[in-house]
Coordinates of C-alpha atoms and ligand atoms in Angstrom, one line a residue:
M1 CA 0.0 0.0 0.0
S2 CA 1.3 3.5 -0.8
R3 CA 1.7 6.0 1.9
R4 CA -1.2 8.0 0.4
Q5 CA -3.4 4.9 0.6
E6 CA -2.4 4.2 4.2
I7 CA -3.3 7.8 5.2
A8 CA -6.5 7.7 3.2
V9 CA -7.5 4.6 5.0
G10 CA -6.7 6.1 8.4
V11 CA -8.6 9.3 7.7
A12 CA -11.6 7.3 6.3
D13 CA -11.5 5.1 9.5
V14 CA -11.4 8.0 11.8
R15 CA -14.2 9.8 10.0
R16 CA -16.3 6.7 10.3
R17 CA -15.6 6.5 14.0
I18 CA -16.6 10.1 14.4
E19 CA -19.8 9.6 12.5
A20 CA -20.7 6.4 14.5
G21 CA -19.7 8.1 17.8
C22 CA -21.9 11.1 17.1
T23 CA -24.8 9.0 15.8
A24 CA -24.7 6.9 19.0
V25 CA -25.4 9.9 21.1
G26 CA -27.6 11.9 18.8
R27 CA -25.0 14.4 17.6
D28 CA -24.4 15.9 14.2
P29 CA -20.9 14.7 13.0
A30 CA -20.6 18.1 11.1
T31 CA -20.2 19.8 14.5
V32 CA -16.9 17.9 15.1
T33 CA -13.5 19.0 13.8
L34 CA -10.8 16.5 13.2
V35 CA -7.4 17.8 14.2
A36 CA -4.8 15.5 12.8
V37 CA -1.8 15.4 15.2
A38 CA 1.2 15.1 12.9
K39 CA 4.0 15.1 15.5
T40 CA 7.0 13.0 14.4
F41 CA 5.5 12.5 10.9
P42 CA 7.1 14.2 7.8
T43 CA 5.6 17.2 6.0
M44 CA 5.0 14.9 3.0
D45 CA 2.3 13.1 5.1
I46 CA 0.7 16.5 5.9
R47 CA 0.7 17.3 2.2
I48 CA -1.2 14.0 1.5
L49 CA -3.6 14.9 4.3
A50 CA -4.3 18.3 2.9
D51 CA -4.9 16.7 -0.4
L52 CA -7.5 14.5 1.3
G53 CA -9.2 17.5 2.7
V54 CA -7.8 17.5 6.3
T55 CA -6.3 21.0 7.0
E56 CA -6.4 21.3 10.7
I57 CA -3.0 20.1 11.9
G58 CA -1.9 19.5 15.5
E59 CA 1.7 19.6 16.8
N60 CA 3.1 19.4 20.3
R61 CA 6.6 20.9 20.0
D62 CA 7.4 24.3 18.8
Q63 CA 10.7 23.5 17.1
E64 CA 9.1 20.9 14.9
A65 CA 5.8 22.8 14.4
R66 CA 7.6 26.0 13.4
A67 CA 9.8 24.2 10.8
K68 CA 6.8 22.3 9.3
A69 CA 4.6 25.4 9.2
A70 CA 7.3 27.2 7.3
E71 CA 7.8 24.3 4.9
L72 CA 4.1 24.0 4.2
A73 CA 3.3 27.8 3.9
D74 CA 2.0 27.2 0.4
L75 CA -0.9 25.2 1.8
A76 CA -4.0 26.7 3.6
L77 CA -3.5 24.9 6.8
R78 CA -4.6 25.8 10.3
W79 CA -2.0 24.9 13.0
H80 CA -3.1 23.7 16.5
F81 CA -0.5 23.8 19.2
V82 CA -1.6 21.0 21.5
G83 CA 1.5 20.4 23.7
R84 CA 2.9 21.8 26.9
L85 CA 4.0 25.3 26.1
Q86 CA 6.9 27.2 27.7
R87 CA 6.4 30.9 28.0
N88 CA 9.6 31.6 26.1
K89 CA 8.2 29.7 23.0
S90 CA 5.1 32.0 22.9
R91 CA 6.7 34.3 20.4
S92 CA 7.4 31.6 18.0
V93 CA 4.0 29.8 18.4
A94 CA 2.1 33.0 18.0
R95 CA 3.5 33.4 14.5
Y96 CA 2.0 30.2 13.1
A97 CA -0.7 28.7 15.5
A98 CA -4.3 29.5 14.9
V99 CA -5.3 27.7 18.1
V100 CA -3.2 27.0 21.3
H101 CA -4.9 24.2 23.3
S102 CA -2.7 24.2 26.3
L103 CA -3.1 27.5 28.3
D104 CA -2.9 26.5 31.9
R105 CA -1.3 29.5 33.8
P106 CA -1.6 33.2 33.9
E107 CA 2.0 33.9 32.7
L108 CA 1.3 31.8 29.6
V109 CA -1.8 33.8 28.7
S110 CA 0.0 37.2 29.1
G111 CA 3.0 35.8 27.2
L112 CA 0.9 34.5 24.2
D113 CA -1.2 37.7 24.2
A114 CA 1.9 39.9 23.9
A115 CA 3.4 37.5 21.2
A116 CA 0.2 37.6 19.2
G117 CA 0.1 41.4 19.4
A118 CA 3.8 41.5 18.2
A119 CA 3.0 39.1 15.3
G120 CA -0.1 41.2 14.4
R121 CA -2.3 38.1 14.7
R122 CA -5.3 36.9 16.8
V123 CA -4.8 33.5 18.3
T124 CA -7.5 31.3 19.8
G125 CA -6.7 30.0 23.2
L126 CA -8.2 27.0 25.0
V127 CA -7.9 26.5 28.8
Q128 CA -6.4 23.1 29.5
V129 CA -8.2 21.4 32.3
A130 CA -6.3 19.0 34.6
L131 CA -8.4 15.9 35.1
A132 CA -7.8 13.6 38.0
D133 CA -4.8 11.3 37.8
A134 CA -3.5 13.2 34.8
A135 CA -0.8 14.9 36.9
G136 CA 2.2 15.8 34.8
R137 CA 0.1 16.1 31.6
G138 CA -0.6 19.8 32.3
G139 CA -3.7 21.8 32.9
V140 CA -5.3 23.9 35.6
P141 CA -7.5 22.2 38.2
P142 CA -11.3 22.6 37.5
A143 CA -11.6 25.2 40.4
G144 CA -9.3 27.5 38.5
V145 CA -10.6 27.1 35.0
L146 CA -13.2 30.1 35.0
A147 CA -10.6 32.5 36.3
L148 CA -8.1 31.6 33.7
A149 CA -10.7 31.6 31.0
G150 CA -11.5 35.2 32.0
R151 CA -7.9 36.2 31.6
V152 CA -7.9 34.7 28.0
A153 CA -11.2 36.5 27.2
A154 CA -9.8 39.8 28.4
A155 CA -6.5 39.5 26.5
E156 CA -6.3 42.0 23.7
H157 CA -5.0 39.6 21.0
L158 CA -6.5 36.3 22.1
E159 CA -9.9 34.8 21.5
L160 CA -11.2 32.5 24.2
G161 CA -12.2 29.3 22.3
G162 CA -13.2 27.0 25.2
V163 CA -11.5 24.1 27.0
M164 CA -9.2 21.2 26.3
A165 CA -8.1 18.1 28.3
V166 CA -6.0 15.0 28.0
A167 CA -7.7 11.9 29.6
P168 CA -5.8 10.2 32.5
L169 CA -3.7 7.3 31.3
G170 CA -5.0 3.8 32.0
A171 CA -8.4 4.8 33.5
D172 CA -11.9 4.9 32.1
P173 CA -11.9 8.2 30.2
G174 CA -15.7 8.6 30.6
P175 CA -15.8 10.2 34.1
A176 CA -12.8 12.4 33.2
F177 CA -14.6 13.7 30.1
A178 CA -17.7 14.2 32.1
R179 CA -15.8 16.5 34.4
L180 CA -14.4 18.3 31.4
A181 CA -18.0 18.8 30.1
D182 CA -18.8 20.5 33.5
S183 CA -15.9 22.9 33.2
A184 CA -16.9 23.6 29.6
A185 CA -20.5 24.4 30.7
E186 CA -19.2 26.7 33.4
V187 CA -17.0 28.6 30.9
R188 CA -19.8 28.8 28.3
A189 CA -22.2 30.3 30.9
A190 CA -19.8 33.2 31.3
H191 CA -18.5 33.3 27.7
P192 CA -21.2 32.1 25.3
D193 CA -18.8 32.1 22.3
A194 CA -16.3 29.7 24.0
V195 CA -17.9 26.6 22.6
I196 CA -14.8 24.5 21.9
I197 CA -14.3 21.2 23.8
S198 CA -11.0 19.7 22.6
A199 CA -10.9 16.1 23.8
G200 CA -10.4 12.6 22.5
M201 CA -7.4 11.0 20.9
S202 CA -7.0 7.8 18.9
S203 CA -7.9 5.5 21.8
D204 CA -10.8 7.4 23.4
L205 CA -12.5 9.6 20.8
E206 CA -15.9 7.9 21.1
A207 CA -16.0 8.6 24.9
A208 CA -15.0 12.2 24.3
L209 CA -17.7 12.7 21.6
A210 CA -20.3 11.3 24.1
H211 CA -19.3 14.1 26.4
G212 CA -19.5 16.8 23.8
A213 CA -16.1 17.1 22.3
T214 CA -16.1 19.5 19.3
H215 CA -12.5 19.0 18.4
V216 CA -10.8 15.5 18.5
R217 CA -7.0 15.4 18.4
V218 CA -6.0 12.2 16.5
G219 CA -2.6 11.1 15.6
S220 CA -1.8 7.4 15.4
A221 CA -5.3 6.4 14.1
V222 CA -4.7 8.7 11.1
F223 CA -0.9 8.2 10.4
G224 CA -0.1 4.9 12.0
V225 CA 2.1 4.1 15.0
R226 CA 4.6 6.9 15.8
P227 CA 8.3 5.8 15.8
D228 CA 8.6 7.4 19.2
S229 CA 5.3 6.1 20.6
L230 CA 5.5 8.1 23.9
R231 CA 4.8 11.3 22.0
Ligands
PLP1 C1 0.0 13.1 20.5 C2 -1.2 13.8 21.0 C3 -2.5 13.5 20.6 C4 -2.8 12.4 19.6 O1 -2.5 11.1 20.2 P1 -2.9 9.7 19.4 O2 -3.0 8.8 20.5 O3 -1.7 9.5 18.5 O4 -4.1 10.0 18.7 C5 -3.5 14.3 21.1 N1 -3.4 15.3 22.0 C6 -2.1 15.6 22.5 C7 -2.0 16.7 23.4 C8 -1.0 14.9 22.0 O5 0.2 15.2 22.5

């Protein structure tokens, strides 16, 4: 099978899963955005994806994302930064990212805001929510989500998009995604336009869709197993 065929099969399979996952809970699949997480995969794979109509691309490391965004500047892609972000990378990330999924502390919000202003861009920011047992995976505890969301909403060059989470490893993701849905509702009550719920990966996207995910971040189910499977 050619690489193009492999990726086409992966995309079709993920699209089928999104459709089935939505149908199972009475949702419209058209309300769900597939963000293809391309970390460790080459730019040629992203060109193939774009040709297949998938243009929302996720990355988790600035150095890699920045290089790929530059190399693929001829394509109309939207870059999603989904990894842990250090404040000193904000300047770089603000130049290419349309959406940053991992805002989890005030200094990151102010750093990204200043960087977006310097780049002359508006960047959508999601508040990453820490779910139980997901220690070390980033995020603000649920009790702090609304306050941080308020900072994003008030930032001059940022748009508050909503919330994001990574499910705890090795546990039933359902209860965790249910807590994320609660945080999302709390944020939406104060900021009605902040409708994004970024949740669900290759292994748990159905559970995320059942709890309202609007953006699923899928890597290996689209591209195949990563050489470095910890990322
Ligand atoms: C790698 C990654 C994904 C995609 O993971 P898969 O299991 O390959 O689908 C999603 N979200 C984040 C934050 C990631 O780092």
